[in-house]
Coordinates of C-alpha atoms in Angstrom, one line a residue:
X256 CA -59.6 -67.3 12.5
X257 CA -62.5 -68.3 14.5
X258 CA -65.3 -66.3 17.0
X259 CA -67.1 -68.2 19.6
X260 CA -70.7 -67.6 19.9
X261 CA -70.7 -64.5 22.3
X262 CA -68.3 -62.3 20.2
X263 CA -70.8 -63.1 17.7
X264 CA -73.6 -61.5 19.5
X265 CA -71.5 -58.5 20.4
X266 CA -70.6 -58.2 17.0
X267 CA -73.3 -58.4 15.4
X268 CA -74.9 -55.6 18.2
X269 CA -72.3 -53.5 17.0
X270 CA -72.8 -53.4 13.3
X271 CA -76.6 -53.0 14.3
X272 CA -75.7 -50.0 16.1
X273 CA -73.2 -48.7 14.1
X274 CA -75.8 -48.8 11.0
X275 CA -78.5 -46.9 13.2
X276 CA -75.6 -44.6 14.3
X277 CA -75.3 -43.1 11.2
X278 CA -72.2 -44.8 10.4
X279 CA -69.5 -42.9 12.0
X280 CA -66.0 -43.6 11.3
X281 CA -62.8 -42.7 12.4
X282 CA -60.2 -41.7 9.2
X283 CA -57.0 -43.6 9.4
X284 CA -54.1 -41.6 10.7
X285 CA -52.5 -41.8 7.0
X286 CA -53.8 -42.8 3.7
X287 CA -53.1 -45.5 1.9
X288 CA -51.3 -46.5 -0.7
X289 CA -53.0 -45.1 -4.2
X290 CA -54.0 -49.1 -6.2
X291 CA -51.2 -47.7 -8.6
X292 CA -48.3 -47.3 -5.8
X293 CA -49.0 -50.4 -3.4
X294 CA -47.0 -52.9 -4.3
X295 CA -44.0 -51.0 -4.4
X296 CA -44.7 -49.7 -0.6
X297 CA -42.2 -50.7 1.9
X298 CA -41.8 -50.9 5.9
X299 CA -39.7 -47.7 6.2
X300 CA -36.0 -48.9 7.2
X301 CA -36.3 -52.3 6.1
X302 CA -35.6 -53.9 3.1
X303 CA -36.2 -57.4 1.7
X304 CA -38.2 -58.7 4.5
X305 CA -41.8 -59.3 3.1
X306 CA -43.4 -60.5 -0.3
X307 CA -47.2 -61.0 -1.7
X308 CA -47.9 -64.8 -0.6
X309 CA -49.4 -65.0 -3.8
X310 CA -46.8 -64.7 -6.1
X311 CA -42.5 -65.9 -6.2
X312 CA -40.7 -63.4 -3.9
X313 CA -38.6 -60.6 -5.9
X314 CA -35.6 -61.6 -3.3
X315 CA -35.8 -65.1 -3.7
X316 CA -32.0 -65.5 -5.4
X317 CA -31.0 -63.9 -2.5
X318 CA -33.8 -66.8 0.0
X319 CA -31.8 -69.3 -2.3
X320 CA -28.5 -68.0 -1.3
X321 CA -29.7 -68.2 2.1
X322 CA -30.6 -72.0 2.0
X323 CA -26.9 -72.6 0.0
X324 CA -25.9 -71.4 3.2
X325 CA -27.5 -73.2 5.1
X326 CA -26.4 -76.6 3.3
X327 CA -22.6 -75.3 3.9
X328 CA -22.7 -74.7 7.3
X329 CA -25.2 -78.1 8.1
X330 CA -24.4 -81.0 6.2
X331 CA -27.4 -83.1 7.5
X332 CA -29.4 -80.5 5.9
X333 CA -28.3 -82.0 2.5
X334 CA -30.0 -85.1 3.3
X335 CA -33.2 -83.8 4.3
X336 CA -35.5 -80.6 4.3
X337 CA -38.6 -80.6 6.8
X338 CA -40.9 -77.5 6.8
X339 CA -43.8 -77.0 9.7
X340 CA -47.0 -74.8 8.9
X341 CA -48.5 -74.2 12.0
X342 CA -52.4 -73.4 10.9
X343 CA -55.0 -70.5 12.3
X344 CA -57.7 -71.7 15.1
X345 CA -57.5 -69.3 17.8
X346 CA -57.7 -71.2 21.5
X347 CA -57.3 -74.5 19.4
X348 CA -53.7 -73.6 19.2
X349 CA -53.3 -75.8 22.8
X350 CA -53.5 -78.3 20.0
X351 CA -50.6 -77.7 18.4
X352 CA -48.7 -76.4 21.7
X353 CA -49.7 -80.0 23.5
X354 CA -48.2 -82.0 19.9
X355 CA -45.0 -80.0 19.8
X356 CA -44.3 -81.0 23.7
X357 CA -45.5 -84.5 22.7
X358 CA -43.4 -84.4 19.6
X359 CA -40.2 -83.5 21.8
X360 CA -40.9 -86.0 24.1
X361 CA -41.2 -88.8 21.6
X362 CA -37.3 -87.6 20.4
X363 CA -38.1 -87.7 17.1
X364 CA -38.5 -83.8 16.5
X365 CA -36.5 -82.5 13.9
X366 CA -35.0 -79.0 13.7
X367 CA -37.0 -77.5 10.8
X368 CA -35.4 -75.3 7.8
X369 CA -38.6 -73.3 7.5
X370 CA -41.4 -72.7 10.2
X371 CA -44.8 -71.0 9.0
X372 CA -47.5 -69.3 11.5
X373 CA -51.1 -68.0 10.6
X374 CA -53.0 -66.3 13.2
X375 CA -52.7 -68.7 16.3
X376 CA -50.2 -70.1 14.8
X377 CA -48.1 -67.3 14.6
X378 CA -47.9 -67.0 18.7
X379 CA -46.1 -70.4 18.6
X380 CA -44.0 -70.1 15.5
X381 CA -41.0 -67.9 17.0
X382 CA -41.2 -70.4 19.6
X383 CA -41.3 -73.6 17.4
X384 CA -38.5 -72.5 15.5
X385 CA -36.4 -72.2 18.3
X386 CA -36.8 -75.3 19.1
X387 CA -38.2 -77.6 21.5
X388 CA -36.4 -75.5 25.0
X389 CA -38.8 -73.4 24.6
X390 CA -42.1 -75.5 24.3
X391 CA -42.7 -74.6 28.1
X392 CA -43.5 -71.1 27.0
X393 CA -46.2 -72.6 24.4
X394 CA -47.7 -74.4 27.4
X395 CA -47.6 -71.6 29.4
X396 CA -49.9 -69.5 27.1
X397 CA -52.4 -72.3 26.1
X398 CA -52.5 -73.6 29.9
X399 CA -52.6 -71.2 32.2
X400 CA -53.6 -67.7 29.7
X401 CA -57.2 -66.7 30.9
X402 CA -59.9 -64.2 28.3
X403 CA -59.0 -61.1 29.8
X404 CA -55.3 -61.5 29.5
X405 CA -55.9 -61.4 25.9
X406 CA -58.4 -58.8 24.9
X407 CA -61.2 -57.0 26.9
X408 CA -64.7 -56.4 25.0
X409 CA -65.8 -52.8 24.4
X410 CA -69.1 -52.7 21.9
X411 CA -69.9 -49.6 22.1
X412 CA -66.8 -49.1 20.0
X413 CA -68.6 -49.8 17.2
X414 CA -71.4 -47.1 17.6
X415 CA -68.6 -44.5 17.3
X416 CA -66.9 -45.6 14.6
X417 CA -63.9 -47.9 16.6
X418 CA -62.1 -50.5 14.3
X419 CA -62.8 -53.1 16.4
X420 CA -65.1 -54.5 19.7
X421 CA -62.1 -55.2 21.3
X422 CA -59.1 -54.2 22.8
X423 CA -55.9 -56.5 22.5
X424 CA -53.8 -54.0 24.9
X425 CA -53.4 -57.6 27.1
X426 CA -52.1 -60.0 24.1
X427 CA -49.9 -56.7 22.9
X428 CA -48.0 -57.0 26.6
X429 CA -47.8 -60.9 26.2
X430 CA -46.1 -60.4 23.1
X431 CA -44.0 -57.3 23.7
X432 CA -42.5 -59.4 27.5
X433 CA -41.9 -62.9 25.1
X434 CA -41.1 -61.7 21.8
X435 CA -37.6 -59.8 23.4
X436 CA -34.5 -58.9 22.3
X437 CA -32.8 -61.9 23.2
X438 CA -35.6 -64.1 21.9
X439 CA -35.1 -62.4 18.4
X440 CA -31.8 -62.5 18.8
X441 CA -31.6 -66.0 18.9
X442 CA -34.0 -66.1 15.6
X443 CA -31.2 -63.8 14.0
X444 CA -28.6 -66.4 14.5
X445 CA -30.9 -69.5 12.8
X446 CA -31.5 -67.3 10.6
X447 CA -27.7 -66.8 9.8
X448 CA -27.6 -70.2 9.6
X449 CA -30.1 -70.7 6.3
X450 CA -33.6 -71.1 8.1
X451 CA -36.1 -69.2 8.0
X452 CA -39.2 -68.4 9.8
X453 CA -42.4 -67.0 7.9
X454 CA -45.9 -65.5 9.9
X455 CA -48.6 -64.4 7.2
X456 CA -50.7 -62.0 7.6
X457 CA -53.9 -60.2 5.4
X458 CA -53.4 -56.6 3.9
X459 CA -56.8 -55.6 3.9
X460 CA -56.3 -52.9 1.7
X461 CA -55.0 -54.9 -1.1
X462 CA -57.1 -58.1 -0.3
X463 CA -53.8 -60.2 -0.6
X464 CA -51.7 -62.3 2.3
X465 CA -48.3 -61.0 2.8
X466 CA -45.6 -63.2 4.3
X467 CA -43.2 -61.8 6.3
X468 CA -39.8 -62.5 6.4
X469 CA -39.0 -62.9 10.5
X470 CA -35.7 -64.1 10.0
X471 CA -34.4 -61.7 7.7
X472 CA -36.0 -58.5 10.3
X473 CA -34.4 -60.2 13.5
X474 CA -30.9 -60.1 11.9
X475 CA -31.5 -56.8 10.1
X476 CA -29.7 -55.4 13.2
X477 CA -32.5 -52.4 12.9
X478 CA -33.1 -50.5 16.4
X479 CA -37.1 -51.3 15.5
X480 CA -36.3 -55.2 14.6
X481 CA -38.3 -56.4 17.7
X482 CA -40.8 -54.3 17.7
X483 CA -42.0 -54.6 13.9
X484 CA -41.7 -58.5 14.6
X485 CA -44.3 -58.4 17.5
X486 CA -46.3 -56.2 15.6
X487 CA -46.7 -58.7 12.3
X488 CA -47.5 -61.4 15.4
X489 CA -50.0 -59.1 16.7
X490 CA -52.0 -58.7 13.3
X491 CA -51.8 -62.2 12.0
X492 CA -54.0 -63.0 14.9
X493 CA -56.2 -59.8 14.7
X494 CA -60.0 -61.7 14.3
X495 CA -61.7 -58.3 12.1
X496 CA -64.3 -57.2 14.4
X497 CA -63.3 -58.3 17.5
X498 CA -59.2 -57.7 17.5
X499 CA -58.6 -54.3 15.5
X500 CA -56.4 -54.7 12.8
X501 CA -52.8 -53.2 13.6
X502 CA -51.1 -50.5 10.6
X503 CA -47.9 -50.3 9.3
X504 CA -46.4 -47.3 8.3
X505 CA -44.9 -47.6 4.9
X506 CA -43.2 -45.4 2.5
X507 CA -43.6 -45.1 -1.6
X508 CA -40.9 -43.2 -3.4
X509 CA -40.7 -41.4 -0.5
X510 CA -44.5 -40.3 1.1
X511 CA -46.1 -41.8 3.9
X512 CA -48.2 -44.3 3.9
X513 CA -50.4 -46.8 6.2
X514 CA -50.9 -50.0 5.5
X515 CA -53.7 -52.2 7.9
X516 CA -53.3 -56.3 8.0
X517 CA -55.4 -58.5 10.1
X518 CA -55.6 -61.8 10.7
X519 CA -53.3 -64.4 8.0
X520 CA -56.7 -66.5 8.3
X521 CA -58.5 -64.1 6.1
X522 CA -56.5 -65.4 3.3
X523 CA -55.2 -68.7 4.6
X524 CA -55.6 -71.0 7.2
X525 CA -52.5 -72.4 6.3
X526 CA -48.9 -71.8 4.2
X527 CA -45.8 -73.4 3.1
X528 CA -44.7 -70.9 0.3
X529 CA -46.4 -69.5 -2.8
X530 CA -47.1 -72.3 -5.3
X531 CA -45.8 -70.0 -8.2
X532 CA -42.2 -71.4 -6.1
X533 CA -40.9 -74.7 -7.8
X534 CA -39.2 -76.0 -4.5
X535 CA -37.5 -78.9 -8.0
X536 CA -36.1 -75.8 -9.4
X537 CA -34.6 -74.6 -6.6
X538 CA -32.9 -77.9 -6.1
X539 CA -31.6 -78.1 -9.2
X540 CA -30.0 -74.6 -8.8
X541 CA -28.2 -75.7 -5.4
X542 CA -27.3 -79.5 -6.7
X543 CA -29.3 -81.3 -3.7
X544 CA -31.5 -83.8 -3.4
X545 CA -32.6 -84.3 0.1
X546 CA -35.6 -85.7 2.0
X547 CA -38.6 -83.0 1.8
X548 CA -41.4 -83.3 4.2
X549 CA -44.7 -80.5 5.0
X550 CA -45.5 -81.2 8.6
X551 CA -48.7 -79.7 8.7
X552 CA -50.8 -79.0 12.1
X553 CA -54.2 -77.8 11.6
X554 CA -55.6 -76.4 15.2
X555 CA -59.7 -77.2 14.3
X556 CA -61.4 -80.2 13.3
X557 CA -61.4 -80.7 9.7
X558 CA -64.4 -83.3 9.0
X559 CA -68.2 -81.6 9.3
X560 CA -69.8 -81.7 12.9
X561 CA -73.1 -82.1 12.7
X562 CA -75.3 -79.4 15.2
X563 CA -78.9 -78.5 14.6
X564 CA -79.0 -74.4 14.2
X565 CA -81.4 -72.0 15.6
X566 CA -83.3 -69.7 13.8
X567 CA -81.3 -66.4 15.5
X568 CA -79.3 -64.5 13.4
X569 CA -76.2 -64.9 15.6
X570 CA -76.9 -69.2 15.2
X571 CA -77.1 -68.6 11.2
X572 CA -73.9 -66.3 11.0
X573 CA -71.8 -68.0 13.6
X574 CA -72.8 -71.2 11.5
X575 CA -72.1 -70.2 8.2
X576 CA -68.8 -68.5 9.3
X577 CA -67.9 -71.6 10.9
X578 CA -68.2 -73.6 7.6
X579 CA -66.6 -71.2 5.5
X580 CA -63.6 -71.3 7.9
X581 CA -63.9 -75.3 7.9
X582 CA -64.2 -75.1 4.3
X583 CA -61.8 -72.5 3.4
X584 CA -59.0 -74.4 5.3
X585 CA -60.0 -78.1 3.9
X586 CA -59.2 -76.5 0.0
X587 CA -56.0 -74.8 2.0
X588 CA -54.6 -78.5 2.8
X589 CA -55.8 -79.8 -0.5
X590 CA -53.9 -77.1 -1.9
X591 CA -50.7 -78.5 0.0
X592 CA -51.4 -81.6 -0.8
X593 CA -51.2 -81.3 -4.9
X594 CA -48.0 -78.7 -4.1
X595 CA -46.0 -81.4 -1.8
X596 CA -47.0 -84.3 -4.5
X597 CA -45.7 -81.6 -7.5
X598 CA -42.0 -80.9 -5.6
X599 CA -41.5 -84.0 -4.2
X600 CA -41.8 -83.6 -0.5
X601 CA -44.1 -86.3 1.9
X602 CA -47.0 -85.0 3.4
X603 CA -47.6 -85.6 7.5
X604 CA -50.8 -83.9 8.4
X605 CA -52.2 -83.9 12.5
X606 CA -55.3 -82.1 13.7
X607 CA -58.3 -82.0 16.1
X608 CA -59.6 -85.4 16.6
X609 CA -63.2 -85.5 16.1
X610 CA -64.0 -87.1 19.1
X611 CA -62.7 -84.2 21.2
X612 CA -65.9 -83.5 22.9
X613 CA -64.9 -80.6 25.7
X614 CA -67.1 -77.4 25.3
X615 CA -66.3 -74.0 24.5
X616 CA -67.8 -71.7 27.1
X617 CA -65.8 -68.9 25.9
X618 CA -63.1 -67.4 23.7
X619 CA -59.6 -68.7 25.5
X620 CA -61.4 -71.0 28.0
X621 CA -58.5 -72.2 30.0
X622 CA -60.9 -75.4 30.9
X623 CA -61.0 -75.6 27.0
X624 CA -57.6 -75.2 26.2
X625 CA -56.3 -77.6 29.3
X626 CA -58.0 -80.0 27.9
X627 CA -56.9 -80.2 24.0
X628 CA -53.3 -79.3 25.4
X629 CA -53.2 -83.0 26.6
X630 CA -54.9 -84.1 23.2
X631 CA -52.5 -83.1 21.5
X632 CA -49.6 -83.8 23.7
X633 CA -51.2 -87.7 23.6
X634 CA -51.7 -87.8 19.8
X635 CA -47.7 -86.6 19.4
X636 CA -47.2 -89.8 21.4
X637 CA -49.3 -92.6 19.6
X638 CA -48.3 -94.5 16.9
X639 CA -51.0 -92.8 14.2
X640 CA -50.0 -89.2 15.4
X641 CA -49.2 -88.3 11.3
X642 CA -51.7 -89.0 8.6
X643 CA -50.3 -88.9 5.3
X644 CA -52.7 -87.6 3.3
X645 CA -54.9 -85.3 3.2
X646 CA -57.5 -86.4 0.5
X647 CA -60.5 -88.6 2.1
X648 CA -62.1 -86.3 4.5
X649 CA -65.2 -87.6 6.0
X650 CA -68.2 -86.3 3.8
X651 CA -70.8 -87.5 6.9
X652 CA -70.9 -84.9 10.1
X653 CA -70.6 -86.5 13.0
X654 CA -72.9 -84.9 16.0
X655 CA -71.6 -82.5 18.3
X656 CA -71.6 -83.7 21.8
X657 CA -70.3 -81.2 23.5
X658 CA -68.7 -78.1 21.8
X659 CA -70.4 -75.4 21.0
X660 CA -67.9 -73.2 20.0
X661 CA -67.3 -71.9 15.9
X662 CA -64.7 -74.6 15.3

């Protein structure tokens, strides 16, 4: 999840003028789930496709019956179990879309049991999944995507009581023309096959990340499969403030119900599964004891970057923000370091290198996001592309040359 310093300022206007507005708001067009009823509420015609990412799945027998499968049909999966968590960071997603090419490239890309996506990262998972055939597409949309293909910026929104200063009509059309029935078709069949593919989001009511099952809804056969998928895709990468957050209607015993998520970044920057999961268990139950390995790419710079901050209220919140995020996504890896060490898998971690010096004018500069494309296409490439730990981050900033952006 990350602002650039402009949305700031426009957000920040609109709170100021929602405040001296005499905060008007807009009800929701259904209520949500009493705190009593909410966990049992359900995506009306779907079943088994979502779980708290907090806590062990009620379905996972049947995930574990899914990755028996998976070792019956494709034996080399006995020998070896890779996962990819593709982390939050907004345009810094080139990052990852430049690797993945480089990765492919290299020939040493391996066809992952389970794919992650937070915010960003959840516009390339679908795509990562699927293999590398489709990494053109992930260039396409880091390389060649401009601002106002994404979102367009409304704040007067905000003085009437809108959920958000912006509009993400663009980024919904992106998603509805690439996210089609034969593209989820295809995710159906992996899925079939024992992998799976997981985008998180934030349910804001509840204050708890969600994980949503994308395999499981593309080979649900449901007529609203494709459209529920690009929806969860849409709100994992909904910035609060800026992107609105995007409902879900859901049913309890029967009633209506809405549901909003935003942006998995609220909650995590980055996932593999919930740690209450023993991934030892769960190899003991199937008899296997392959190769495990967390490929992990964050899309930010994960060391502190030293810039001197003005005294505006914009500076100070952008800042602050900025090292929550940094912060926030540092304990995230730490967290997925101490959970790979405890089920046995190897760690390989890639990220922003700190010497990436190209500024930010913008949200989505395509100068910007040109630029770390090749940065990460030419880390995939080099000989150090994979660190292998994640402990020993840098406790000195180094200056900012040249960004200027909330990293």
């Amino acid at each position: 999840m990350m602002l650039q310093r402009l949305s700031m300022r426009v957000l920040l206007m609109g709170l100021l003028g929602w405040s001296l507005g005499g905060c008007v708001s807009i009800s929701r067009e259904s209520i949500a789930p009493a705190p009593t009823q909410y966990e049992q509420a359900h995506v009306v015609g779907f079943k088994d496709i979502r779980f708290w990412g907090d806590e062990i799945p009620p379905y996972l027998d049947k995930m574990i019956a899914q990755k028996r499968q998976m070792y019956l049909t494709n034996n080399a999966s006995r020998q070896r179990i890779d996962i990819l968590a593709l982390s939050g960071g907004s345009e810094d997603g080139a990052y990852s879309a430049g690797f993945l090419k480089g990765w492919s490239k290299r020939g040493n890309r391996p066809e992952f049991a389970v794919v992650t996506g937070i915010s960003t990262g959840a516009l390339i998972a679908p795509f990562a999944f699927l293999g590398s055939r489709h990494d053109e597409t992930i260039k396409r949309f880091y390389t060649e995507t401009h601002p106002q293909n994404i979102f367009s910026l409304s704040p007067l929104t905000a003085l009437f009581g809108g959920s958000a200063l912006g509009d993400t009509s663009p980024l919904r059309r992106i998603i509805r023309d690439e996210i089609n029935d034969e593209l989820v078709a295809a995710i159906a069949r992996e899925s079939r096959r024992g992998r799976m593919l997981f985008i998180g989001t934030t349910n804001l009511d509840a204050q708890r990340p969600v994980t949503w099952d994308i395999g499981s809804i593309a080979a649900s056969g449901h007529p609203h499969a494709v459209k529920l998928i690009g929806d969860i895709i849409l709100a994992s990468a909904a910035i609060p403030g800026i992107f609105p957050p995007v409902s879900f209607d859901v049913r309890v015993t029967g009633k209506p119900y809405q549901e909003l998520h935003v942006d998995g970044g609220v909650t995590n920057q980055i996932f593999v599964y919930p740690t209450a999961v023993d991934a030892r268990e769960i190899d003991q139950q199937l008899g296997v004891k392959p190769h495990k390995t967390f490929w992990l790419i964050r899309n930010t710079k994960i060391d502190p970057v030293y810039e001197a901050v003005g005294w505006g209220v914009a500076d100070i919140v952008e800042r602050s923000i900025s090292t929550m995020t940094k912060y926030q996504g540092r304990g995230d890896l730490m967290m997925l370091e101490n959970l790979a060490r405890r089920d046995n898998f190897d760690l390989r971690l890639t990220y922003v290198p700190q010497n990436f010096d190209t500024p930010l004018k913008g949200m989505f500069d395509p100068i910007y996001m040109k630029d770390l494309y090749q940065v990460g296409y030419r880390a995939a490439l080099s000989d150090d592309a994979w660190k292998k730990q994640v402990s020993g981050f840098s406790a000195r900033p180094q200056e900012n040359v040249g960004h200027k952006g909330i990293r």
